[in-house]
Short mmCIF file of C-alpha atoms in Angstrom, two decimals:
data_model
loop_
_atom_site.label_atom_id
_atom_site.label_comp_id
_atom_site.label_asym_id
_atom_site.label_seq_id
_atom_site.Cartn_x
_atom_site.Cartn_y
_atom_site.Cartn_z
CA MET A 29 7.96 14.33 17.01
CA ASN A 30 6.81 17.96 17.10
CA ALA A 31 4.57 19.55 14.49
CA ALA A 32 7.46 21.34 12.77
CA GLY A 33 9.33 18.07 12.32
CA VAL A 34 6.28 16.37 10.83
CA ARG A 35 5.72 19.32 8.50
CA HIS A 36 9.34 19.11 7.34
CA ILE A 37 8.91 15.44 6.49
CA LEU A 38 5.59 15.91 4.69
CA ASP A 39 6.83 18.87 2.66
CA SER A 40 10.10 17.15 1.71
CA ILE A 41 8.35 14.01 0.51
CA GLY A 42 5.71 16.14 -1.18
CA ALA A 43 8.39 18.00 -3.12
CA MET A 44 9.86 14.69 -4.28
CA PHE A 45 6.55 13.10 -5.26
CA PRO A 46 3.96 15.85 -5.83
CA ASP A 47 1.89 13.69 -8.17
CA ALA A 48 1.81 10.49 -6.09
CA HIS A 49 -1.35 8.47 -6.72
CA CYS A 50 -2.87 5.01 -6.59
CA GLU A 51 -0.99 2.92 -9.15
CA LEU A 52 -3.54 0.10 -9.31
CA SER A 53 -5.47 0.35 -12.57
CA HIS A 54 -9.23 0.62 -12.04
CA SER A 55 -12.25 2.50 -13.33
CA ASN A 56 -14.65 2.21 -10.40
CA ALA A 57 -14.92 1.24 -6.72
CA PHE A 58 -15.62 -2.41 -7.51
CA GLU A 59 -12.53 -2.81 -9.70
CA LEU A 60 -10.42 -1.00 -7.12
CA THR A 61 -11.59 -3.37 -4.39
CA ILE A 62 -10.72 -6.41 -6.51
CA ALA A 63 -7.33 -4.93 -7.42
CA VAL A 64 -6.40 -4.13 -3.81
CA LEU A 65 -7.53 -7.59 -2.71
CA LEU A 66 -5.25 -9.11 -5.36
CA SER A 67 -2.32 -6.88 -4.37
CA ALA A 68 -1.72 -8.55 -1.00
CA GLN A 69 1.86 -9.88 -1.05
CA CYS A 70 2.09 -8.94 -4.73
CA THR A 71 3.36 -5.91 -6.64
CA ASP A 72 1.01 -3.38 -8.19
CA ALA A 73 2.75 -3.93 -11.54
CA THR A 74 1.88 -7.64 -11.54
CA VAL A 75 -1.68 -6.95 -10.44
CA ASN A 76 -2.14 -4.45 -13.27
CA LYS A 77 -0.95 -7.00 -15.83
CA VAL A 78 -3.52 -9.51 -14.56
CA THR A 79 -6.41 -7.06 -14.22
CA ALA A 80 -5.84 -5.72 -17.73
CA ASP A 81 -7.43 -8.96 -18.96
CA LEU A 82 -9.53 -9.68 -15.88
CA PHE A 83 -11.49 -6.42 -16.07
CA GLN A 84 -12.17 -7.01 -19.75
CA LYS A 85 -13.76 -10.36 -18.94
CA TYR A 86 -15.54 -9.51 -15.68
CA HIS A 87 -17.46 -6.26 -15.25
CA THR A 88 -19.88 -6.92 -12.39
CA PRO A 89 -20.12 -9.16 -9.31
CA LEU A 90 -22.56 -11.33 -11.24
CA ASP A 91 -19.91 -11.97 -13.89
CA TYR A 92 -17.55 -13.38 -11.27
CA VAL A 93 -20.08 -15.70 -9.63
CA SER A 94 -21.33 -16.93 -13.00
CA VAL A 95 -18.14 -18.89 -13.71
CA PRO A 96 -16.69 -21.88 -11.82
CA ILE A 97 -14.16 -20.80 -9.22
CA GLU A 98 -11.57 -22.93 -11.01
CA GLU A 99 -11.90 -20.70 -14.06
CA LEU A 100 -11.33 -17.59 -11.97
CA GLU A 101 -8.29 -19.25 -10.39
CA GLN A 102 -6.80 -19.72 -13.86
CA ASP A 103 -7.51 -16.09 -14.72
CA ILE A 104 -5.48 -14.85 -11.74
CA ARG A 105 -2.95 -17.66 -11.34
CA ARG A 106 -0.02 -15.28 -11.92
CA ILE A 107 -0.97 -13.65 -8.61
CA GLY A 108 0.42 -15.02 -5.35
CA LEU A 109 -2.10 -16.94 -3.21
CA TYR A 110 -4.42 -17.03 -6.22
CA ARG A 111 -6.60 -19.88 -4.93
CA ASN A 112 -7.46 -18.08 -1.68
CA LYS A 113 -7.97 -14.81 -3.52
CA ALA A 114 -10.29 -16.42 -6.05
CA LYS A 115 -12.36 -17.81 -3.17
CA HIS A 116 -12.48 -14.39 -1.51
CA ILE A 117 -13.57 -12.71 -4.73
CA HIS A 118 -16.34 -15.26 -5.30
CA ASN A 119 -17.66 -14.90 -1.76
CA LEU A 120 -17.31 -11.10 -1.81
CA CYS A 121 -19.30 -10.87 -5.03
CA LYS A 122 -22.07 -13.09 -3.65
CA ILE A 123 -22.42 -10.78 -0.65
CA LEU A 124 -22.46 -7.68 -2.85
CA ILE A 125 -25.30 -9.17 -4.90
CA GLU A 126 -27.28 -10.41 -1.90
CA GLN A 127 -26.82 -7.44 0.43
CA TYR A 128 -25.74 -4.36 -1.52
CA GLY A 129 -27.43 -4.55 -4.90
CA GLY A 130 -24.16 -5.45 -6.57
CA GLU A 131 -22.47 -2.24 -5.44
CA ILE A 132 -19.45 -1.68 -3.20
CA PRO A 133 -20.55 -0.10 0.10
CA SER A 134 -18.91 3.22 0.87
CA GLU A 135 -18.88 2.71 4.64
CA HIS A 136 -15.60 1.52 6.16
CA ASP A 137 -17.30 -0.69 8.77
CA LYS A 138 -19.19 -2.54 6.03
CA LEU A 139 -16.17 -2.92 3.77
CA VAL A 140 -14.03 -4.63 6.43
CA LEU A 141 -16.69 -7.33 6.79
CA LEU A 142 -16.31 -8.41 3.16
CA PRO A 143 -14.20 -11.52 2.44
CA GLY A 144 -10.56 -10.67 1.75
CA VAL A 145 -11.05 -7.01 2.68
CA GLY A 146 -9.04 -5.92 5.70
CA ARG A 147 -8.53 -2.50 7.21
CA LYS A 148 -5.87 -1.50 4.69
CA THR A 149 -8.00 -2.43 1.70
CA ALA A 150 -11.01 -0.63 3.17
CA ASN A 151 -8.93 2.50 3.73
CA VAL A 152 -7.70 2.46 0.13
CA VAL A 153 -11.22 2.04 -1.22
CA VAL A 154 -12.93 4.70 0.88
CA SER A 155 -10.19 7.24 0.21
CA ASN A 156 -9.68 6.66 -3.51
CA ALA A 157 -13.17 5.69 -4.60
CA PHE A 158 -15.33 7.71 -2.22
CA GLY A 159 -13.13 10.65 -1.22
CA VAL A 160 -13.12 9.85 2.50
CA PRO A 161 -9.80 10.85 4.16
CA ALA A 162 -7.87 7.75 5.24
CA ILE A 163 -4.32 6.45 5.64
CA ALA A 164 -3.77 2.88 4.52
CA VAL A 165 -0.64 1.38 6.05
CA ASP A 166 1.08 -1.04 3.69
CA THR A 167 4.66 -2.30 3.93
CA HIS A 168 6.07 0.92 2.42
CA VAL A 169 4.12 3.26 4.69
CA GLU A 170 5.04 1.21 7.75
CA ARG A 171 8.75 1.08 6.87
CA VAL A 172 9.05 4.79 6.07
CA SER A 173 7.06 5.87 9.14
CA LYS A 174 9.30 3.88 11.45
CA ARG A 175 12.55 4.95 9.82
CA LEU A 176 11.59 8.62 10.03
CA GLY A 177 10.41 8.38 13.62
CA LEU A 178 6.75 9.00 12.87
CA ALA A 179 6.09 5.68 14.60
CA GLY A 180 7.98 3.35 16.93
CA TRP A 181 10.01 0.38 15.71
CA LYS A 182 7.74 -2.07 17.54
CA ASP A 183 4.43 -0.42 16.67
CA SER A 184 1.77 -2.61 15.06
CA VAL A 185 0.26 -1.62 11.71
CA LEU A 186 -2.78 -0.24 13.51
CA GLU A 187 -0.59 1.77 15.88
CA VAL A 188 1.31 3.22 12.93
CA GLU A 189 -1.99 4.22 11.31
CA LYS A 190 -3.26 5.89 14.48
CA LYS A 191 -0.02 7.82 14.98
CA LEU A 192 -0.02 9.06 11.39
CA MET A 193 -3.67 10.12 11.69
CA LYS A 194 -2.79 12.09 14.81
CA GLN A 195 0.26 13.82 13.31
CA VAL A 196 -0.90 14.46 9.74
CA PRO A 197 -3.65 17.02 9.04
CA LYS A 198 -6.85 15.16 8.12
CA ASP A 199 -7.21 16.86 4.75
CA GLU A 200 -3.76 15.48 3.85
CA TRP A 201 -4.31 11.87 4.93
CA THR A 202 -5.01 10.39 1.50
CA LEU A 203 -2.30 12.35 -0.32
CA THR A 204 0.22 11.55 2.42
CA HIS A 205 -0.63 7.86 2.10
CA HIS A 206 0.23 7.95 -1.62
CA ARG A 207 3.37 10.02 -1.11
CA LEU A 208 4.69 7.72 1.62
CA ILE A 209 4.14 4.76 -0.70
CA PHE A 210 6.01 6.45 -3.55
CA PHE A 211 8.80 7.48 -1.18
CA GLY A 212 9.12 3.91 0.09
CA ARG A 213 8.72 2.24 -3.28
CA TYR A 214 11.06 4.42 -5.32
CA HIS A 215 13.45 6.05 -2.83
CA CYS A 216 13.49 4.66 0.70
CA LYS A 217 13.51 1.02 -0.41
CA ALA A 218 13.67 -1.89 2.02
CA GLN A 219 17.10 -3.20 1.00
CA SER A 220 18.78 -0.36 -0.88
CA PRO A 221 17.47 3.02 0.32
CA ASN A 222 19.01 6.10 -1.33
CA CYS A 223 20.29 7.49 1.95
CA GLN A 224 23.22 9.35 0.43
CA VAL A 225 20.92 11.66 -1.56
CA CYS A 226 17.95 11.75 0.79
CA PRO A 227 16.67 15.18 1.90
CA LEU A 228 15.46 13.58 5.14
CA LEU A 229 18.73 12.00 6.20
CA ASP A 230 18.97 14.47 9.07
CA VAL A 231 15.84 13.02 10.72
CA CYS A 232 16.11 9.39 9.62
CA ARG A 233 17.30 6.94 12.24
CA GLU A 234 17.88 4.18 9.72
CA GLY A 235 19.67 6.47 7.27
CA LYS A 236 22.11 7.80 9.86
CA LYS A 237 22.94 4.26 10.93
CA ARG A 238 23.47 3.09 7.36
CA MET A 239 25.64 6.06 6.45
CA LYS A 240 27.74 5.64 9.59
CA THR A 241 28.22 1.95 8.80
CA ALA A 242 29.17 2.79 5.22
CA GLN A 243 31.71 5.38 6.41
CA LEU A 244 33.28 2.96 8.86
CA ARG A 245 33.59 0.35 6.10
CA GLU A 246 35.16 2.91 3.79
CA ASP A 247 37.64 3.94 6.49
CA ARG A 248 38.65 0.33 7.12
CA GLU A 249 39.15 -0.34 3.42
CA SER A 250 41.20 2.85 3.09
CA LYS A 251 43.46 1.84 5.98
CA ALA A 252 43.86 -1.65 4.55
CA LYS A 253 45.17 -0.24 1.27
CA LYS A 254 47.87 1.83 3.00
#
């Protein structure tokens, strides 16, 4: 896609969601890391309900390692994969205490080495907590990017990230990440995208296909009634 096409997409989504932001509740880099870790295969809304109590009980890495892991499991049991996530949190906190003075490192290459912290989580943390430009590719960003032709249908998550970084101006990486999430979460949904009122229908491969299918269905139903 040429630069003008990318600009059209970014501006259109920006007009729809000018105030897009991280919806995970947190007050510091440590809480954000825990929240993103918990959000894997889980909605931000559910995570926020759990962390509302969790962050009242646990404030530092030492707080987490000071309780039996079974207790932490109970505290987050409403979260999917809670046993694995509790184990990751315990191990992550031990490393933070032993190697980083109880603080979350700001370097991406150090973050990805922490238990339960993958590339996406590291990108979210460095961009939101430390102001480092990054594009984290979650399910919404991946879906929207492929539908709009910013990435190929068969591209891996890493390939999608690299293509977005190449096409989007660096100073817009973090904001674009949030806006693509909002666009995918509230407009271009996985099962019921709002294609009929989408300002990007003209460049959306998926939208054109869906609208064509809907029109053909409508035509068949109309003929059947005659």
